[in-house]
């Protein structure tokens, strides 16, 4: 067993640091393991990677092209650069292209902070796209379903709603149709979404990186919760995570068990 464990280890170098990953791990998983952040939009951990957004591209020495880190497995001796000038230039161009098709009124959107595309754009310091769009991709907002509100003008074709619906919820409501700039996430033969299967689900809403899918009647409240969650996650450091454990241990010692009040206080 020890021999098999050694054989399964793969030595790679990421941004100048050598790391041992496990055979079968992707570049993205290995980088995350060592604390290197690679931005993603289409990726959902644990689900089949599609590599459709290309935001996660990295430079692998010896490869003529940039590779998608979410679906490329590591190989022995691989040397990877996650933020080289070539990688950053490609990511910025990709974000600009996504903005060119992302025609929602985000400038006036009060909950734009919840849009992962804008978060990545801010990190990369990407402004308005340089690429003119002769025929803007605009769709009327769908409010027919009492469970899901669709604004496909804000859709970036990341496939996340399709994968979440099929692989997590197991309902297969969505699919991709048409080609090129006319590509679109559709329901059945491109009809408005109004399925009872969506009741008490909301998986697609949770995994949508923009506000293309939201909850009817609770859009602002739901997105505000996401904004506050993102702010909290950004401000929490390792020290505060350790404090959480200390508080739980203290409550356990004092009461002999973890009460709901103690857990609520720790969560706050």
Tab-separated table of C-alpha atoms in Angstrom:
chain	number	residue	atom	x	y	z
A	1	UNK	CA	0.000	0.000	0.000
A	2	UNK	CA	2.879	2.370	0.795
A	3	UNK	CA	4.382	1.620	-2.624
A	4	UNK	CA	1.097	2.370	-4.378
A	5	UNK	CA	0.765	5.618	-2.419
A	6	UNK	CA	4.218	6.774	-3.546
A	7	UNK	CA	3.479	5.862	-7.151
A	8	UNK	CA	0.260	7.885	-7.111
A	9	UNK	CA	2.078	11.098	-6.191
A	10	UNK	CA	2.812	13.534	-9.004
A	11	UNK	CA	5.465	16.251	-8.628
A	12	UNK	CA	4.665	19.572	-10.316
A	13	UNK	CA	5.856	23.169	-10.018
A	14	UNK	CA	3.215	25.906	-9.725
A	15	UNK	CA	4.354	29.522	-9.798
A	16	UNK	CA	7.874	28.505	-8.783
A	17	UNK	CA	6.823	26.287	-5.872
A	18	UNK	CA	7.176	22.517	-6.037
A	19	UNK	CA	4.172	20.548	-4.846
A	20	UNK	CA	3.181	16.880	-4.748
A	21	UNK	CA	-0.297	16.204	-6.063
A	22	UNK	CA	-2.185	12.958	-6.468
A	23	UNK	CA	-2.533	11.199	-9.791
A	24	UNK	CA	-5.802	12.212	-11.450
A	25	UNK	CA	-5.954	15.657	-9.839
A	26	UNK	CA	-6.448	18.639	-12.125
A	27	UNK	CA	-4.210	21.698	-12.204
A	28	UNK	CA	-7.014	23.689	-10.544
A	29	UNK	CA	-7.356	21.209	-7.673
A	30	UNK	CA	-3.595	21.074	-7.134
A	31	UNK	CA	-3.280	24.871	-7.152
A	32	UNK	CA	-6.133	25.210	-4.681
A	33	UNK	CA	-4.474	22.639	-2.429
A	34	UNK	CA	-1.401	24.897	-2.146
A	35	UNK	CA	-3.432	28.096	-1.716
A	36	UNK	CA	-3.049	29.475	-5.254
A	37	UNK	CA	-6.243	31.113	-6.474
A	38	UNK	CA	-7.274	30.545	-10.102
A	39	UNK	CA	-10.516	32.314	-11.109
A	40	UNK	CA	-13.357	30.187	-12.492
A	41	UNK	CA	-16.862	30.796	-13.797
A	42	UNK	CA	-18.130	27.569	-15.329
A	43	UNK	CA	-16.502	25.213	-12.826
A	44	UNK	CA	-18.511	23.473	-10.093
A	45	UNK	CA	-16.362	21.341	-7.717
A	46	UNK	CA	-17.282	17.678	-7.879
A	47	UNK	CA	-19.174	17.902	-11.175
A	48	UNK	CA	-18.058	17.118	-14.714
A	49	UNK	CA	-15.832	19.977	-15.922
A	50	UNK	CA	-16.792	21.624	-19.206
A	51	UNK	CA	-14.002	24.172	-19.669
A	52	UNK	CA	-16.461	26.431	-21.477
A	53	UNK	CA	-15.603	29.825	-19.959
A	54	UNK	CA	-11.767	29.552	-20.288
A	55	UNK	CA	-11.245	31.980	-17.398
A	56	UNK	CA	-9.124	29.374	-15.600
A	57	UNK	CA	-6.486	29.068	-18.341
A	58	UNK	CA	-2.864	28.701	-17.215
A	59	UNK	CA	0.481	28.391	-18.959
A	60	UNK	CA	2.127	24.965	-18.948
A	61	UNK	CA	5.740	24.993	-20.127
A	62	UNK	CA	6.131	22.952	-23.312
A	63	UNK	CA	2.527	23.505	-24.397
A	64	UNK	CA	1.943	25.749	-27.407
A	65	UNK	CA	-1.464	26.762	-26.068
A	66	UNK	CA	-2.825	27.861	-22.736
A	67	UNK	CA	-4.697	25.034	-21.035
A	68	UNK	CA	-7.882	25.032	-18.975
A	69	UNK	CA	-6.859	24.214	-15.408
A	70	UNK	CA	-10.309	22.883	-14.415
A	71	UNK	CA	-10.094	19.850	-16.714
A	72	UNK	CA	-6.358	19.357	-17.394
A	73	UNK	CA	-4.785	16.647	-15.185
A	74	UNK	CA	-1.356	17.214	-13.695
A	75	UNK	CA	1.606	15.250	-15.069
A	76	UNK	CA	4.985	14.444	-13.562
A	77	UNK	CA	7.416	17.352	-13.903
A	78	UNK	CA	4.826	19.807	-15.211
A	79	UNK	CA	5.787	23.473	-14.735
A	80	UNK	CA	2.759	25.754	-14.509
A	81	UNK	CA	2.360	29.525	-14.416
A	82	UNK	CA	-1.023	30.786	-13.204
A	83	UNK	CA	-0.491	34.559	-13.492
A	84	UNK	CA	2.108	35.053	-16.221
A	85	UNK	CA	1.708	38.062	-18.582
A	86	UNK	CA	0.421	35.683	-21.271
A	87	UNK	CA	-2.191	34.207	-18.919
A	88	UNK	CA	-3.398	37.580	-17.617
A	89	UNK	CA	-3.676	38.990	-21.141
A	90	UNK	CA	-5.788	35.998	-22.193
A	91	UNK	CA	-8.048	36.233	-19.135
A	92	UNK	CA	-8.665	39.938	-19.687
A	93	UNK	CA	-9.612	39.326	-23.323
A	94	UNK	CA	-11.953	36.496	-22.289
A	95	UNK	CA	-13.704	38.719	-19.737
A	96	UNK	CA	-14.113	41.445	-22.363
A	97	UNK	CA	-15.673	38.945	-24.758
A	98	UNK	CA	-18.057	37.745	-22.046
A	99	UNK	CA	-19.044	41.347	-21.326
A	100	UNK	CA	-19.727	41.895	-25.034
A	101	UNK	CA	-22.490	39.278	-24.871
A	102	UNK	CA	-23.558	40.053	-21.301
A	103	UNK	CA	-26.042	42.774	-22.191
A	104	UNK	CA	-27.871	43.129	-18.897
A	105	UNK	CA	-28.098	46.612	-17.324
A	106	UNK	CA	-25.397	45.809	-14.767
A	107	UNK	CA	-24.247	49.402	-14.427
A	108	UNK	CA	-27.632	50.205	-12.869
A	109	UNK	CA	-27.941	46.881	-11.065
A	110	UNK	CA	-28.005	47.430	-7.306
A	111	UNK	CA	-26.855	43.885	-6.635
A	112	UNK	CA	-24.036	43.760	-9.190
A	113	UNK	CA	-21.584	42.793	-6.427
A	114	UNK	CA	-23.137	39.325	-6.468
A	115	UNK	CA	-22.149	38.846	-10.138
A	116	UNK	CA	-19.020	36.693	-10.251
A	117	UNK	CA	-18.182	37.983	-13.721
A	118	UNK	CA	-17.902	41.524	-12.334
A	119	UNK	CA	-15.845	40.332	-9.366
A	120	UNK	CA	-13.327	38.717	-11.730
A	121	UNK	CA	-13.371	41.782	-14.001
A	122	UNK	CA	-12.577	44.010	-11.019
A	123	UNK	CA	-9.693	41.752	-9.970
A	124	UNK	CA	-8.250	41.847	-13.499
A	125	UNK	CA	-8.966	45.582	-13.841
A	126	UNK	CA	-11.029	45.035	-16.982
A	127	UNK	CA	-13.134	47.942	-18.212
A	128	UNK	CA	-15.819	48.143	-20.917
A	129	UNK	CA	-15.195	45.721	-23.807
A	130	UNK	CA	-13.301	46.942	-26.859
A	131	UNK	CA	-15.255	44.548	-29.062
A	132	UNK	CA	-18.311	46.127	-30.708
A	133	UNK	CA	-21.398	43.943	-31.024
A	134	UNK	CA	-23.441	44.679	-34.133
A	135	UNK	CA	-26.433	42.660	-32.956
A	136	UNK	CA	-26.856	42.792	-29.173
A	137	UNK	CA	-28.076	39.576	-27.611
A	138	UNK	CA	-31.247	40.660	-25.858
A	139	UNK	CA	-34.034	38.490	-24.460
A	140	UNK	CA	-37.190	39.553	-22.624
A	141	UNK	CA	-37.302	38.646	-18.952
A	142	UNK	CA	-39.291	35.461	-18.205
A	143	UNK	CA	-41.572	35.765	-15.182
A	144	UNK	CA	-43.942	32.914	-16.032
A	145	UNK	CA	-42.513	30.400	-13.579
A	146	UNK	CA	-43.390	30.978	-9.904
A	147	UNK	CA	-40.054	29.379	-8.993
A	148	UNK	CA	-37.387	30.750	-11.347
A	149	UNK	CA	-37.063	34.159	-12.998
A	150	UNK	CA	-34.903	34.094	-16.156
A	151	UNK	CA	-33.097	37.087	-17.671
A	152	UNK	CA	-31.085	35.488	-20.462
A	153	UNK	CA	-29.629	38.840	-21.498
A	154	UNK	CA	-27.320	38.358	-18.506
A	155	UNK	CA	-26.491	34.735	-19.343
A	156	UNK	CA	-22.820	34.041	-20.148
A	157	UNK	CA	-23.365	30.453	-21.402
A	158	UNK	CA	-21.249	28.909	-18.646
A	159	UNK	CA	-23.284	25.637	-18.519
A	160	UNK	CA	-23.483	25.768	-14.713
A	161	UNK	CA	-27.293	25.724	-14.593
A	162	UNK	CA	-27.324	22.788	-17.017
A	163	UNK	CA	-24.808	20.757	-14.988
A	164	UNK	CA	-26.372	21.613	-11.621
A	165	UNK	CA	-29.865	20.714	-12.832
A	166	UNK	CA	-28.782	17.410	-14.387
A	167	UNK	CA	-26.001	16.204	-12.072
A	168	UNK	CA	-27.212	17.553	-8.712
A	169	UNK	CA	-30.991	17.854	-8.999
A	170	UNK	CA	-31.308	15.094	-11.613
A	171	UNK	CA	-34.109	16.928	-13.448
A	172	UNK	CA	-32.519	17.775	-16.836
A	173	UNK	CA	-34.655	20.865	-17.376
A	174	UNK	CA	-32.039	22.841	-19.321
A	175	UNK	CA	-29.963	22.220	-22.447
A	176	UNK	CA	-27.872	24.263	-24.891
A	177	UNK	CA	-29.273	25.066	-28.331
A	178	UNK	CA	-28.326	26.951	-31.512
A	179	UNK	CA	-24.754	27.846	-32.507
A	180	UNK	CA	-22.204	30.635	-32.268
A	181	UNK	CA	-23.446	33.986	-30.996
A	182	UNK	CA	-27.010	32.654	-31.168
A	183	UNK	CA	-26.256	29.927	-28.596
A	184	UNK	CA	-28.806	29.871	-25.804
A	185	UNK	CA	-29.774	27.864	-22.724
A	186	UNK	CA	-33.219	26.496	-23.531
A	187	UNK	CA	-36.057	24.546	-21.940
A	188	UNK	CA	-37.468	21.770	-24.147
A	189	UNK	CA	-37.818	23.179	-27.699
A	190	UNK	CA	-36.937	26.714	-26.575
A	191	UNK	CA	-40.103	27.513	-24.622
A	192	UNK	CA	-40.461	29.687	-21.493
A	193	UNK	CA	-39.590	27.927	-18.247
A	194	UNK	CA	-42.726	26.848	-16.396
A	195	UNK	CA	-42.112	23.427	-14.898
A	196	UNK	CA	-43.459	22.041	-11.647
A	197	UNK	CA	-40.162	20.135	-11.290
A	198	UNK	CA	-38.566	23.460	-10.293
A	199	UNK	CA	-40.710	23.729	-7.163
A	200	UNK	CA	-38.666	23.756	-3.940
A	201	UNK	CA	-35.442	23.310	-5.915
A	202	UNK	CA	-33.565	26.485	-6.835
A	203	UNK	CA	-30.319	24.625	-7.613
A	204	UNK	CA	-29.881	26.507	-10.877
A	205	UNK	CA	-30.337	29.840	-9.065
A	206	UNK	CA	-27.713	28.957	-6.478
A	207	UNK	CA	-25.130	28.041	-9.112
A	208	UNK	CA	-25.757	30.861	-11.614
A	209	UNK	CA	-22.667	33.144	-11.483
A	210	UNK	CA	-24.610	36.171	-12.751
A	211	UNK	CA	-28.197	37.330	-12.108
A	212	UNK	CA	-29.539	35.524	-15.183
A	213	UNK	CA	-31.433	33.165	-12.859
A	214	UNK	CA	-33.060	34.553	-9.736
A	215	UNK	CA	-35.926	33.829	-7.404
A	216	UNK	CA	-39.201	35.615	-8.330
A	217	UNK	CA	-40.280	38.191	-5.774
A	218	UNK	CA	-37.124	37.691	-3.755
A	219	UNK	CA	-34.461	38.697	-6.237
A	220	UNK	CA	-33.126	41.682	-4.329
A	221	UNK	CA	-33.208	39.955	-0.960
A	222	UNK	CA	-31.540	36.802	-2.262
A	223	UNK	CA	-28.777	38.685	-4.058
A	224	UNK	CA	-28.246	40.938	-1.029
A	225	UNK	CA	-27.653	37.832	1.064
A	226	UNK	CA	-25.064	36.688	-1.495
A	227	UNK	CA	-23.374	40.091	-1.385
A	228	UNK	CA	-23.151	40.021	2.405
A	229	UNK	CA	-21.829	36.450	2.279
A	230	UNK	CA	-19.131	37.422	-0.227
A	231	UNK	CA	-18.117	40.403	1.915
A	232	UNK	CA	-17.932	38.231	5.011
A	233	UNK	CA	-15.856	35.581	3.261
A	234	UNK	CA	-13.482	38.214	1.943
A	235	UNK	CA	-12.935	39.696	5.425
A	236	UNK	CA	-12.506	36.464	7.351
A	237	UNK	CA	-8.912	35.390	7.871
A	238	UNK	CA	-7.338	32.233	9.251
A	239	UNK	CA	-7.234	33.759	12.733
A	240	UNK	CA	-11.000	34.223	12.787
A	241	UNK	CA	-11.506	30.637	11.596
A	242	UNK	CA	-9.381	29.476	14.534
A	243	UNK	CA	-11.453	31.667	16.891
A	244	UNK	CA	-14.590	29.846	15.737
A	245	UNK	CA	-13.154	26.496	16.808
A	246	UNK	CA	-12.018	27.971	20.137
A	247	UNK	CA	-15.523	29.266	20.835
A	248	UNK	CA	-17.089	25.898	20.084
A	249	UNK	CA	-14.569	24.116	22.314
A	250	UNK	CA	-15.240	26.609	25.141
A	251	UNK	CA	-18.998	26.058	24.861
A	252	UNK	CA	-18.484	22.284	24.863
A	253	UNK	CA	-16.393	22.482	28.033
A	254	UNK	CA	-18.871	24.765	29.807
A	255	UNK	CA	-22.078	22.896	28.969
A	256	UNK	CA	-20.864	19.426	28.114
A	257	UNK	CA	-22.597	19.682	24.738
A	258	UNK	CA	-23.188	22.204	21.936
A	259	UNK	CA	-26.538	23.934	22.379
A	260	UNK	CA	-28.383	25.674	19.555
A	261	UNK	CA	-27.762	29.005	21.307
A	262	UNK	CA	-24.004	28.385	21.426
A	263	UNK	CA	-23.865	27.397	17.754
A	264	UNK	CA	-25.956	30.416	16.718
A	265	UNK	CA	-23.673	32.724	18.698
A	266	UNK	CA	-20.591	31.156	17.101
A	267	UNK	CA	-22.127	31.486	13.649
A	268	UNK	CA	-22.851	35.182	14.226
